Short mmCIF file of C-alpha atoms and ligand atoms in Angstrom, two decimals:
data_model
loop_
_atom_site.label_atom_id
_atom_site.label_comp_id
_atom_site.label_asym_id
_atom_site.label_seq_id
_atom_site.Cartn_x
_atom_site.Cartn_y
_atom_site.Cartn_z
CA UNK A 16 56.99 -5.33 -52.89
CA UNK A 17 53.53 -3.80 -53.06
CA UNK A 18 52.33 -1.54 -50.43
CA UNK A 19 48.79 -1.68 -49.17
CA UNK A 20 46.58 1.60 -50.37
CA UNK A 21 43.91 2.16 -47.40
CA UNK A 22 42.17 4.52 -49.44
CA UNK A 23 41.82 1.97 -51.54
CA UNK A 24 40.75 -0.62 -49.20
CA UNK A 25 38.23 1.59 -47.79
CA UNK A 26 36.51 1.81 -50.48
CA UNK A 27 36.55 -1.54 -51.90
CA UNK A 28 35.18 -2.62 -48.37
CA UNK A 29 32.52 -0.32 -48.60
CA UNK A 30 31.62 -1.82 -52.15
CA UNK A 31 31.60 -5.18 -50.73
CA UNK A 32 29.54 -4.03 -47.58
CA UNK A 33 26.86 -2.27 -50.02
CA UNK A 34 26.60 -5.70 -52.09
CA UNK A 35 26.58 -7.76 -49.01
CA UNK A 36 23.34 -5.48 -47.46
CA UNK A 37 21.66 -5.57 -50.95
CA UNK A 38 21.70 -9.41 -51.78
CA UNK A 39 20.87 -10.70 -47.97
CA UNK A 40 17.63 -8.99 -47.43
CA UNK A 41 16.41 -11.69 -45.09
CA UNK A 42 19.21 -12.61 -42.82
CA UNK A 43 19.61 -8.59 -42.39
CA UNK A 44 15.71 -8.95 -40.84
CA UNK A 45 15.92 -11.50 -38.88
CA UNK A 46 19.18 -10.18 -36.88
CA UNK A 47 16.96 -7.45 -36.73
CA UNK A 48 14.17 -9.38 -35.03
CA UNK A 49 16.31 -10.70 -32.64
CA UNK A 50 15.93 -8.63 -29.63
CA UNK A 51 16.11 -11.29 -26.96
CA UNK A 52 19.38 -12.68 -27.71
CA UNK A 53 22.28 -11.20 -26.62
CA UNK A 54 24.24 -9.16 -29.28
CA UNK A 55 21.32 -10.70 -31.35
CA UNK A 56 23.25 -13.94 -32.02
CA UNK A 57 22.38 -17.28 -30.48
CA UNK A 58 26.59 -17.09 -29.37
CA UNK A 59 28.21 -13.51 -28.77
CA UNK A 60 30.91 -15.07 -31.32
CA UNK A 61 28.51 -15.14 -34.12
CA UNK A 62 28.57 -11.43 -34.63
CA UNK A 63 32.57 -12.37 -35.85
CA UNK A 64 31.21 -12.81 -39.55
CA UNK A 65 32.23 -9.69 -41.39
CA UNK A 66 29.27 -7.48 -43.13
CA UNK A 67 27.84 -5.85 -39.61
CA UNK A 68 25.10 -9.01 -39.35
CA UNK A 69 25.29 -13.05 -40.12
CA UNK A 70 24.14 -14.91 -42.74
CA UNK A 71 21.11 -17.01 -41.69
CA UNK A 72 21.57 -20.89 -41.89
CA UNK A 73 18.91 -22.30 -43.99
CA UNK A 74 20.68 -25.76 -44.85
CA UNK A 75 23.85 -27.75 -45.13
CA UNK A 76 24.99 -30.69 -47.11
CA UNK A 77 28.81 -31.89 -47.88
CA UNK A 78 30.56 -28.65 -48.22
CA UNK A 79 27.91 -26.54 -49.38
CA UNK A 80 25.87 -24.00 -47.12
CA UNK A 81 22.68 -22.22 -48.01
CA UNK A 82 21.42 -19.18 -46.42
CA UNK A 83 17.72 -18.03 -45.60
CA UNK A 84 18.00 -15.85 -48.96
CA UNK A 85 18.73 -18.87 -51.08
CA UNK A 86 22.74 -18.04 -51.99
CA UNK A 87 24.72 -21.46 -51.83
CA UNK A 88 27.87 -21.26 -50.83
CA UNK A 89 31.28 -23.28 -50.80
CA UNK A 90 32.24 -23.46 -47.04
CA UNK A 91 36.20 -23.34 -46.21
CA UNK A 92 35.14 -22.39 -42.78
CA UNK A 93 33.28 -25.67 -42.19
CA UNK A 94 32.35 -24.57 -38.29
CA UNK A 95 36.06 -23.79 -37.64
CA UNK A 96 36.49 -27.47 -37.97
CA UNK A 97 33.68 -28.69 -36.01
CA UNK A 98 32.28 -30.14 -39.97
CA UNK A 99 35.91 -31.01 -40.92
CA UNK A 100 33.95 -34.02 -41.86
CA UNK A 101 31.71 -32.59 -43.94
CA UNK A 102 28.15 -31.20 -43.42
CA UNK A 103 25.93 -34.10 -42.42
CA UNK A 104 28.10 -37.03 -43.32
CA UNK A 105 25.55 -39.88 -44.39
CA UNK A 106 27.35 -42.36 -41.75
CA UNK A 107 27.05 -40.00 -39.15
CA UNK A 108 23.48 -39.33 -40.12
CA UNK A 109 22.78 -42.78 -39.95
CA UNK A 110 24.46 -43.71 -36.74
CA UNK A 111 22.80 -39.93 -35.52
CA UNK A 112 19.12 -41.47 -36.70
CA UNK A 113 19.13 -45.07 -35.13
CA UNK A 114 20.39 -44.15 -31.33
CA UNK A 115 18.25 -41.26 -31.71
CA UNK A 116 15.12 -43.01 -32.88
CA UNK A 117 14.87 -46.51 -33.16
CA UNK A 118 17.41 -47.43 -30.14
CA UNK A 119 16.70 -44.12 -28.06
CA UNK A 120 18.55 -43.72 -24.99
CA UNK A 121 20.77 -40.14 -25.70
CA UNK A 122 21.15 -39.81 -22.32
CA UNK A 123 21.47 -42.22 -19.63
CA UNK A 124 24.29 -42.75 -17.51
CA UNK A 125 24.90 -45.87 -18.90
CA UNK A 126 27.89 -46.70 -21.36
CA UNK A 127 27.35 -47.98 -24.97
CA UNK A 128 29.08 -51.14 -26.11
CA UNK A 129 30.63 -48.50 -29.15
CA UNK A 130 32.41 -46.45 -26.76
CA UNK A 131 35.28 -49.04 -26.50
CA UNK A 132 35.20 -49.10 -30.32
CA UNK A 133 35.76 -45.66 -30.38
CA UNK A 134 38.64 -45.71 -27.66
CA UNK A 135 40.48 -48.70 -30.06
CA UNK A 136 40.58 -46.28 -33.35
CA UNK A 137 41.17 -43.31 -30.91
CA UNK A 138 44.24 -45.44 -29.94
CA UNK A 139 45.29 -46.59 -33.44
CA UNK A 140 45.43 -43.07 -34.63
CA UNK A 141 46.83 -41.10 -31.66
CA UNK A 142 48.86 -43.84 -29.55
CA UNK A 143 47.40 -43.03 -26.09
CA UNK A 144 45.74 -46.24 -24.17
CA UNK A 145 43.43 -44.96 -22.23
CA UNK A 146 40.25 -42.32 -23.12
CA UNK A 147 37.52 -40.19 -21.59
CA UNK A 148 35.10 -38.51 -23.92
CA UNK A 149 33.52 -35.23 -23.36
CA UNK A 150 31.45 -32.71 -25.04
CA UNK A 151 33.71 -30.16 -26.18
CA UNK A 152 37.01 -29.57 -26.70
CA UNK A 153 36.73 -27.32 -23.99
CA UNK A 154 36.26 -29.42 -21.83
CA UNK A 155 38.80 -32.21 -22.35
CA UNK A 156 41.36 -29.52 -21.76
CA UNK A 157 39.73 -28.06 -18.18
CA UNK A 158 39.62 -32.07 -16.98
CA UNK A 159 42.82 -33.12 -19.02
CA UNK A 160 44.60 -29.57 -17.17
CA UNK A 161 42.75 -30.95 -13.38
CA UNK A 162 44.38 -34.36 -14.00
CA UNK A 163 47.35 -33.31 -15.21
CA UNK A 164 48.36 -30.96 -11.68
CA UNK A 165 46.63 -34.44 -9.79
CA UNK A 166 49.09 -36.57 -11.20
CA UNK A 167 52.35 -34.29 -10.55
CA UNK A 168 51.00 -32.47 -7.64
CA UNK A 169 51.97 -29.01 -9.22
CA UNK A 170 50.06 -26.02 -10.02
CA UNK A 171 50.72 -24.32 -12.89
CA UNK A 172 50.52 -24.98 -16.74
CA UNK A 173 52.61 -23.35 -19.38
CA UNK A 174 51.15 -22.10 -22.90
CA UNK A 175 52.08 -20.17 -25.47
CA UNK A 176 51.41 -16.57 -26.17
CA UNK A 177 48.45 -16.32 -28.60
CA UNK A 178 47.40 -19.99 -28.09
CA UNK A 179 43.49 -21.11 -27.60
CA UNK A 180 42.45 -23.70 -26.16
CA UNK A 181 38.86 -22.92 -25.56
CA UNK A 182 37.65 -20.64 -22.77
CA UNK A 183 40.17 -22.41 -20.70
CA UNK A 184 41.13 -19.71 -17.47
CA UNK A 185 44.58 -20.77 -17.68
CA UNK A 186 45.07 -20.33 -21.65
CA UNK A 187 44.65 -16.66 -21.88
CA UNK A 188 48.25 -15.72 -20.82
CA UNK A 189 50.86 -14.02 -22.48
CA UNK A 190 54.46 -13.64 -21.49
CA UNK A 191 54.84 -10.47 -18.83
CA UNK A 192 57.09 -8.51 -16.91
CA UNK A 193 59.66 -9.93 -15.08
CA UNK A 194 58.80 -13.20 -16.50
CA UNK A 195 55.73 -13.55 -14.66
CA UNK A 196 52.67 -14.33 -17.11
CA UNK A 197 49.93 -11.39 -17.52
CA UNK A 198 46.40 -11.76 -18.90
CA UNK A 199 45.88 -11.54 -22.52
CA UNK A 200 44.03 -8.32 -23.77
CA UNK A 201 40.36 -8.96 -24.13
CA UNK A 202 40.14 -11.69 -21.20
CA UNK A 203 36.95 -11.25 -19.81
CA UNK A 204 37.09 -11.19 -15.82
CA UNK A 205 39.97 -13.71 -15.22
CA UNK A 206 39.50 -15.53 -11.54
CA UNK A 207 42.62 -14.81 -10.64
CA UNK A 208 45.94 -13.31 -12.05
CA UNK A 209 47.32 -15.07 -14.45
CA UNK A 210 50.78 -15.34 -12.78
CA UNK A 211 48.94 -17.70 -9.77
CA UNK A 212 47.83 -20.55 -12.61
CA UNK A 213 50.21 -19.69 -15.79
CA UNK A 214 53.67 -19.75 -16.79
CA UNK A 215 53.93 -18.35 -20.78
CA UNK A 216 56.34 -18.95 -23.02
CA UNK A 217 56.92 -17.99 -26.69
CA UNK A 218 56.17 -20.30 -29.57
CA UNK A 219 59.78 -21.98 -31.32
CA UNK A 220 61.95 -20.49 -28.96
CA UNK A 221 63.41 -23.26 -26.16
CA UNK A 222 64.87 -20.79 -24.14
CA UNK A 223 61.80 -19.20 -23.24
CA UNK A 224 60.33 -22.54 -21.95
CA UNK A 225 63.12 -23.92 -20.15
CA UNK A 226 63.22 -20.51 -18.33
CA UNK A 227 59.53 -21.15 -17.22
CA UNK A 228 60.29 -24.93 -16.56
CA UNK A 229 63.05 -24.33 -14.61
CA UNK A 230 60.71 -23.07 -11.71
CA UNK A 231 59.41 -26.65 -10.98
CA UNK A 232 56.15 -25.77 -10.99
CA UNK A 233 54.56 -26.54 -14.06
CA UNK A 234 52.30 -29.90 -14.26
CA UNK A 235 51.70 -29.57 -18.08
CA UNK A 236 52.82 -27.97 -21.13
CA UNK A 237 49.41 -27.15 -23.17
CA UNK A 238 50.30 -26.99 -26.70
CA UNK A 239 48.96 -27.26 -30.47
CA UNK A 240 51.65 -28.76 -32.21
CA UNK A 241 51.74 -25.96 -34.16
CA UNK A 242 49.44 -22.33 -33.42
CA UNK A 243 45.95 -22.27 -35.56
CA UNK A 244 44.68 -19.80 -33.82
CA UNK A 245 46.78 -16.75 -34.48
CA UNK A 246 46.86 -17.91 -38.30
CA UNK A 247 48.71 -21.08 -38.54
CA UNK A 248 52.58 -20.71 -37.21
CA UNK A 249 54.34 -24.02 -37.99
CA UNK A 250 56.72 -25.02 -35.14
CA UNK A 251 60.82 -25.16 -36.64
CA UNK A 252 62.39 -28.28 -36.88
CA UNK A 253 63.87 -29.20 -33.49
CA UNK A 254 60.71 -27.39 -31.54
CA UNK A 255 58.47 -29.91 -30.83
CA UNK A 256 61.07 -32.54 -29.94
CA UNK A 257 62.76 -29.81 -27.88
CA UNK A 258 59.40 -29.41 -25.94
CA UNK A 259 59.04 -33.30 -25.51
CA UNK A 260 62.86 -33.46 -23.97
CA UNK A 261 62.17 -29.99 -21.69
CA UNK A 262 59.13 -31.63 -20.66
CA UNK A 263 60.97 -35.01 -19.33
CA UNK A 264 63.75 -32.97 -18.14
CA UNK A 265 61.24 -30.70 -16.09
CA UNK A 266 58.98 -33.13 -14.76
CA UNK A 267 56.14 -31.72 -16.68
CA UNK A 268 53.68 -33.18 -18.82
CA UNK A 269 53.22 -32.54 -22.13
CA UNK A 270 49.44 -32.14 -23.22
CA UNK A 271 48.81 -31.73 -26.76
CA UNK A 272 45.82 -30.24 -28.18
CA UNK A 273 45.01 -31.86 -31.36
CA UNK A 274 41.70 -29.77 -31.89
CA UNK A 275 42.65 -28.06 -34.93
CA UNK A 276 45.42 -29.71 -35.84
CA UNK A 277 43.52 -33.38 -36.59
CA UNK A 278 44.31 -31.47 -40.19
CA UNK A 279 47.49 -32.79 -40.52
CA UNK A 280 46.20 -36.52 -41.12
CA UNK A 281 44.63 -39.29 -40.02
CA UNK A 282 46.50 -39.82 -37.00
CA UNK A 283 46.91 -35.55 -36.43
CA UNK A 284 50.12 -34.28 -36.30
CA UNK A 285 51.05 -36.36 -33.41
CA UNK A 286 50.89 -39.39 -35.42
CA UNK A 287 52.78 -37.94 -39.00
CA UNK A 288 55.34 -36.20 -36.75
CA UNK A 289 56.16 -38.79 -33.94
CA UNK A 290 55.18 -37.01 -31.21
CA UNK A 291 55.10 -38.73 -28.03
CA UNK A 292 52.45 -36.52 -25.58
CA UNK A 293 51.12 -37.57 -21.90
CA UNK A 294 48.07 -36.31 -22.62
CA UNK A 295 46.08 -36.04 -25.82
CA UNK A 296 43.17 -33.56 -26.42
CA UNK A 297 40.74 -33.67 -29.34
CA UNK A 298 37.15 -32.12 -30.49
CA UNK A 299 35.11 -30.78 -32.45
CA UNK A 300 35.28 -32.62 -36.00
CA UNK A 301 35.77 -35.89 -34.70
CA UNK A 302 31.59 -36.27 -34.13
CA UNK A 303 30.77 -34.64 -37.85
CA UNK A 304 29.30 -32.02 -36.00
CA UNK A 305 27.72 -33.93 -33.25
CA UNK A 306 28.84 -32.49 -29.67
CA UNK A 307 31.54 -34.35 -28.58
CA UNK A 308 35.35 -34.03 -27.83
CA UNK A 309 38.17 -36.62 -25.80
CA UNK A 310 41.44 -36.91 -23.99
CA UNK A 311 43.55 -39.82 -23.87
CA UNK A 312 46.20 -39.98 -20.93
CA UNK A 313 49.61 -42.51 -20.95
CA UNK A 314 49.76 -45.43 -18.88
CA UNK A 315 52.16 -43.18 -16.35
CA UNK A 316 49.13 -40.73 -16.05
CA UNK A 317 46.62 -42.96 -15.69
CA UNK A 318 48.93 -44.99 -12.60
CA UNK A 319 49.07 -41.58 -10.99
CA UNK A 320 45.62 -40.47 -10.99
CA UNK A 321 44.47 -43.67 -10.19
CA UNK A 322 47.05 -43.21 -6.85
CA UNK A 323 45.32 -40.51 -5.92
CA UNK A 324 41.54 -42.01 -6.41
CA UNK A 325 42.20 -45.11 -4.88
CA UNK A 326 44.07 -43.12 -1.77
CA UNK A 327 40.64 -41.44 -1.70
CA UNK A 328 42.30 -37.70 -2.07
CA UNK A 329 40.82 -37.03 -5.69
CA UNK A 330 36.97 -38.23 -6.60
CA UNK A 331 37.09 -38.63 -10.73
CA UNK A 332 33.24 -40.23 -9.93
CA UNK A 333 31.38 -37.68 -8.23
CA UNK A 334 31.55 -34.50 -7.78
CA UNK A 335 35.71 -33.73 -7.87
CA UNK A 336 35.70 -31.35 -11.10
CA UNK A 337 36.16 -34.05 -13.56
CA UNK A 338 33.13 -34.94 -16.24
CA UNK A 339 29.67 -33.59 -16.46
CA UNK A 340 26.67 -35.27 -17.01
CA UNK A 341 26.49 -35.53 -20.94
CA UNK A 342 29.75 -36.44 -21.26
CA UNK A 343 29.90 -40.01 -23.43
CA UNK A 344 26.16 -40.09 -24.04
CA UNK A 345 25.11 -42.95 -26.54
CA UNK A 346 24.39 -40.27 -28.91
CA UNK A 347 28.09 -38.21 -29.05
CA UNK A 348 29.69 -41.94 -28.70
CA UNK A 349 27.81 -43.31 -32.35
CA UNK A 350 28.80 -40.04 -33.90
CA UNK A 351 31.97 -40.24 -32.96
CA UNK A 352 32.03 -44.01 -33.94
CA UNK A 353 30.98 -43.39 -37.56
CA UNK A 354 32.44 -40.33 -38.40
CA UNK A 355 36.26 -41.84 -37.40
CA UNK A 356 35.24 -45.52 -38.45
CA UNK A 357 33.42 -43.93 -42.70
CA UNK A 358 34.24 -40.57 -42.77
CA UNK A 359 37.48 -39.43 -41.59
CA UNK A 360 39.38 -41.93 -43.05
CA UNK A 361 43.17 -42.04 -44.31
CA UNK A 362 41.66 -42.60 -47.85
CA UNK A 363 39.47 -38.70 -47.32
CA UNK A 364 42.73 -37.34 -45.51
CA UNK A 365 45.27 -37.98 -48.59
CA UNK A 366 42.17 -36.08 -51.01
CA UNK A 367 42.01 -33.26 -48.14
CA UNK A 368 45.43 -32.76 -48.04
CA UNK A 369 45.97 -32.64 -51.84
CA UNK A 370 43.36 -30.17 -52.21
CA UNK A 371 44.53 -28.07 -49.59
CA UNK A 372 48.21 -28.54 -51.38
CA UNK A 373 46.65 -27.02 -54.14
CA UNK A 374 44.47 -24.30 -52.35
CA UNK A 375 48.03 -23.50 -50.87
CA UNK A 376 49.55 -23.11 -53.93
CA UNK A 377 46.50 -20.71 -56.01
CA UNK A 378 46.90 -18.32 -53.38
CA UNK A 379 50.85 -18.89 -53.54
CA UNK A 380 50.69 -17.92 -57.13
CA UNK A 381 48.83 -14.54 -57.14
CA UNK A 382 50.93 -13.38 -54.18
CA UNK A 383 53.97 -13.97 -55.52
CA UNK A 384 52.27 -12.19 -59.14
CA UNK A 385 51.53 -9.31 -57.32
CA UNK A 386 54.60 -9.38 -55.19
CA UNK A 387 51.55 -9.37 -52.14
CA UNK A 388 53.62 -9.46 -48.94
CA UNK A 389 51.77 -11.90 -47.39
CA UNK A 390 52.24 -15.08 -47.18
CA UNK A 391 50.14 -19.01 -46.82
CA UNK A 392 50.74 -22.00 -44.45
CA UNK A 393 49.38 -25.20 -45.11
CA UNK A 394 48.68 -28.15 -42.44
CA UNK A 395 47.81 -30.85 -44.30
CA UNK A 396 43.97 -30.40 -44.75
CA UNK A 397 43.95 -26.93 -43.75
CA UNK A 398 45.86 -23.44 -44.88
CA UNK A 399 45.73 -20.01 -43.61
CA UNK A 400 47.16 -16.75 -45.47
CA UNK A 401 48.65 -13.88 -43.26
CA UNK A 402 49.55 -10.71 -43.57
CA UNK A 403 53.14 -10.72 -43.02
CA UNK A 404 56.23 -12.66 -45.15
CA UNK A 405 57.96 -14.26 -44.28
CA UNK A 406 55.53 -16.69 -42.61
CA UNK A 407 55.35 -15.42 -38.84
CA UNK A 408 57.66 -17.26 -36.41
CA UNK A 409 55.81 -16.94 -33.10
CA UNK A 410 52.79 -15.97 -31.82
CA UNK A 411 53.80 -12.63 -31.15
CA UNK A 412 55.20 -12.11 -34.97
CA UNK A 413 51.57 -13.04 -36.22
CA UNK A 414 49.12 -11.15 -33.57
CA UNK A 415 51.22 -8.04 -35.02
CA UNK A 416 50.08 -9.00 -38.54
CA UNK A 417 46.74 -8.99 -38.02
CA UNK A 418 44.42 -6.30 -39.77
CA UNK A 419 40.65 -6.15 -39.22
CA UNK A 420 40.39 -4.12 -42.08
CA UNK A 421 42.03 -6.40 -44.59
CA UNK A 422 39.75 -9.40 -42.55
CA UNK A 423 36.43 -7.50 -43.42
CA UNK A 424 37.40 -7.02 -46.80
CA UNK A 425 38.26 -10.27 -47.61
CA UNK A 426 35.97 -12.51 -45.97
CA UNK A 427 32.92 -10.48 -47.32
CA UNK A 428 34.50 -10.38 -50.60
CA UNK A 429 34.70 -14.20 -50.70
CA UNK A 430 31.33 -14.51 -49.22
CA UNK A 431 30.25 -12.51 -52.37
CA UNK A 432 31.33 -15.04 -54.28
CA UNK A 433 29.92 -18.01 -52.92
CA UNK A 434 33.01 -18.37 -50.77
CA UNK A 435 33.09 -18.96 -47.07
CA UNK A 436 36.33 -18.77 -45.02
CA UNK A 437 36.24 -19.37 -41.32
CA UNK A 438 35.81 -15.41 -39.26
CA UNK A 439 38.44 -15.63 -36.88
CA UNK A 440 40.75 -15.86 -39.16
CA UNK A 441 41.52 -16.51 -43.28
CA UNK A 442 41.70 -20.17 -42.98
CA UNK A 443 40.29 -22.60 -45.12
CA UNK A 444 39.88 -26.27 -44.69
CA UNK A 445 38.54 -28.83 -46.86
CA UNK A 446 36.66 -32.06 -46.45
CA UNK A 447 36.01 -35.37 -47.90
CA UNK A 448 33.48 -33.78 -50.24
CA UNK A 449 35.27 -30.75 -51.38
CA UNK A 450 36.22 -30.80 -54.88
CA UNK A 451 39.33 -29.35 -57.52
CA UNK A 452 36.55 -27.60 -58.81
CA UNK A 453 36.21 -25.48 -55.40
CA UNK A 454 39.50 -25.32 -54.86
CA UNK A 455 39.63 -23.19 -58.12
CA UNK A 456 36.68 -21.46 -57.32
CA UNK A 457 38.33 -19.99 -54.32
CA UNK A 458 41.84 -19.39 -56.34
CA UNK A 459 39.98 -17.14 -59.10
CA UNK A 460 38.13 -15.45 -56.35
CA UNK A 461 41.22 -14.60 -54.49
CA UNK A 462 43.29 -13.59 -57.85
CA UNK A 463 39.95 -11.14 -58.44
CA UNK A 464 40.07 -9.45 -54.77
CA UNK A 465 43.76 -9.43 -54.33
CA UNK A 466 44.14 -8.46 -57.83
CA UNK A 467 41.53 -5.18 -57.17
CA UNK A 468 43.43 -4.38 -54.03
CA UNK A 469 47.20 -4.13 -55.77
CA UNK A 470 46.78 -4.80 -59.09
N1 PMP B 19 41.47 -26.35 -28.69
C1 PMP B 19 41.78 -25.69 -29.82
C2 PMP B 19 43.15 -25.84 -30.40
C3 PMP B 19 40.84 -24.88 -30.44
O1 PMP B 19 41.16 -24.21 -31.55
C4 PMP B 19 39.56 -24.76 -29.86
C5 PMP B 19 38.48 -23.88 -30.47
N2 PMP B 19 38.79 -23.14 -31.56
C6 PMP B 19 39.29 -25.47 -28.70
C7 PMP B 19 40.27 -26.25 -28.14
C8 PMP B 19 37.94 -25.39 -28.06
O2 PMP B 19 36.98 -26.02 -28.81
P1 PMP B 19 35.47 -25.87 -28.37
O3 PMP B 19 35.15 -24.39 -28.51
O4 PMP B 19 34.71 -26.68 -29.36
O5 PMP B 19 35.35 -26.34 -26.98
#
């Protein structure tokens, strides 16, 4: 197997960082300039693009990017899936154009006849009857979570080490001493210890949840069906059944988050897998880029909640914690209509998912040429390489592969070649308009920077 030269790397990053610096004189200026935003950025999280400042957003179209220095790129990162659709679909766009400007009316208080369109194919695809739409992601979790401890009148939910759900308070837990669940390094100024609102668990491994379970206390189990946000760990077979049966056994709910994991088809994973989840959580890509997000709760759910409203002990109207003010606006709700009615259909899943087969299996190739001891996971539209093989296991197994250094390098190399891959991590994702011709792009590019690194 070949071992990883630092020396090497070092200096191969510091090549890349020179080249980066040289050929994006006017980005580099205008993080310069920025001395009234915090860390510079417009969002602390921008500064996670390697190269020690951003590239600059001039425009976007499809799958191509163009910074303020004029370099076009091909964008795997596509917003971390907020543009799984695509930059700008011309549906979306449309839909975007007439509430905004001919019909007006973004935000009123006052629901759109589309709205019940979009719960029908939210149904169709996903199985749950009844929807709320929100802005984020984010957000459909924090209500989902509220609902969820409403409906079984317990306080706790249980996630998996290295999960993300959004800057959700209960999320950031990992598995602590004497089985009580600690705060995850990083976690800035928790409200409370974790242990009070938390029970975590370790990704495919039963045991570890029925031991949490077995307290009583858990409303919901918050899950991806499989982890995309500590590289992509697939669940085994048996896992997410095993969660579903735990969960009935339990009493819990089981939530899943379907954020990220959309990838897998047209009807997520939840669909191509036959999961059968309470509670359903989706966001980002499903408005082509338009703020939006939604949860869809089971008939049982729904009955319970609507107990407690009608009892007069939970207020889902006012002021109780559940919705905000932009939530559904006409403008989210016609994104969201076009964008799953033109643009995320089954017809641009089964192209995503072939490209991303093949994207899988370019990478595949120079690792195993190179005898690389890394390895790639693929989930349907999206894959992720890591630096461990085999393929992580649990969450745990792929924090410990992580390497900043090896991040850096390869993200910046990329991004000298006209390649964008998403900063968190080294996944790529296509859309409707990517092309074999990218694909390949991104498989010579990654032969060239591997290849420099252990060839
Ligand atoms: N759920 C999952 C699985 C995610 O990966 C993310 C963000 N990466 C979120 C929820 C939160 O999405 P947002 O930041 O758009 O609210």
């Amino acid at each position: 197997m070949a071992t990883l030269d630092r020396t090497r790397l070092t200096a191969l990053l510091e090549a890349e960082q020179a080249a980066y610096t040289d050929s994006h004189p006017r980005s580099r200026a205008l993080f310069a300039q920025a001395d009234n935003l915090f860390g510079r950025v417009p969002m602390t999280w921008m500064n996670m693009w390697s190269g020690g400042f951003p590239l600059y957003l001039d425009r976007a179209a499809g799958n191509r990017v163009t910074d303020v220095d004029g370099h076009t790129y091909v964008d795997f990162a596509l917003g971390d899936t907020g543009a799984m659709a695509g930059h700008s679909p011309a549906p979306t766009v449309a839909a975007v154009q007439r509430r905004m400007g001919e019909l007006g009316g973004v935000t009123t208080m006052l629901p759109t006849a589309e709205a019940q369109d979009v719960g029908a194919e939210l149904s169709r695809r996903f199985g749950m009857p009844s929807w709320s739409f929100t802005l984020s992601a984010t957000d459909a979790n924090r209500w989902a979570i509220r609902l969820a401890r409403l409906a079984t009148g317990r306080p706790k939910v249980l996630v998996f080490a290295y999960c993300y759900h959004g800057s959700v308070d209960e999320a950031f837990a990992l598995p602590g001493p004497e089985g009580k669940a600690q705060s995850r390094p990083g976690n800035v100024a928790p409200p409370v210890p974790l242990d009070l609102t938390t029970r975590a668990a370790t990704w495919n491994d039963l045991e570890s949840v029925e031991r949490e379970l077995a307290h009583g206390d858990v409303a919901a189990i918050l899950t991806e069906p499989a982890l995309t946000n500590i590289g992509i760990v697939l669940p085994e077979p048996g896992f997410m059944e095993g969660l579903r049966e735990l969960a009935t056994r339990y009493g819990s709910l089981l939530m899943i988050d379907e954020t990220h994991t959309f990838s897998t088809g047209w009807g997520g994973a939840t669909r191509a897998w036959g999961l059968q989840p309470d509670i359903f959580v989706i966001g980002k890509s499903i408005g082509g880029g338009i703020p939006c997000g939604a949860y869809g709760i089971s008939a049982e759910v729904a009955a319970a909640v609507t107990r407690h409203t009608e009892a007069g002990d939970a207020d889902i109207v006012d002021v109780g914690g559940v919705g905000g003010t932009l939530a559904g606006n006409a403008l989210s709700v016609a994104a969201m209509r076009a964008t799953l009615g033109e643009v995320l259909t089954e017809d641009a899943f089964a192209h995503m998912t072939e490209l991303a087969t093949a994207f899988t299996a370019g990478v595949q190739q120079t690792l195993d040429e190179l005898d690389v001891p890394w390895s790639i996971s693929q989930l349907g539209a999206r894959a992720e390489y890591r630096f461990a093989r085999p393929a992580p296991r649990t969450g745990e197994e792929s924090a410990a592969a992580a390497d900043d250094g090896l991040d850096a390098y390869l993200h910046l190399a990329m991004c000298n070649r006209g390649i964008l891959m998403t900063p968190f991590h080294n996944m790529a994702l296509m859309c409707p308009d990517t092309s074999r011709e990218d694909v390949d792009r991104h498989t010579e590019a990654f032969r060239e920077v591997v290849g420099a690194l252990f060839g």
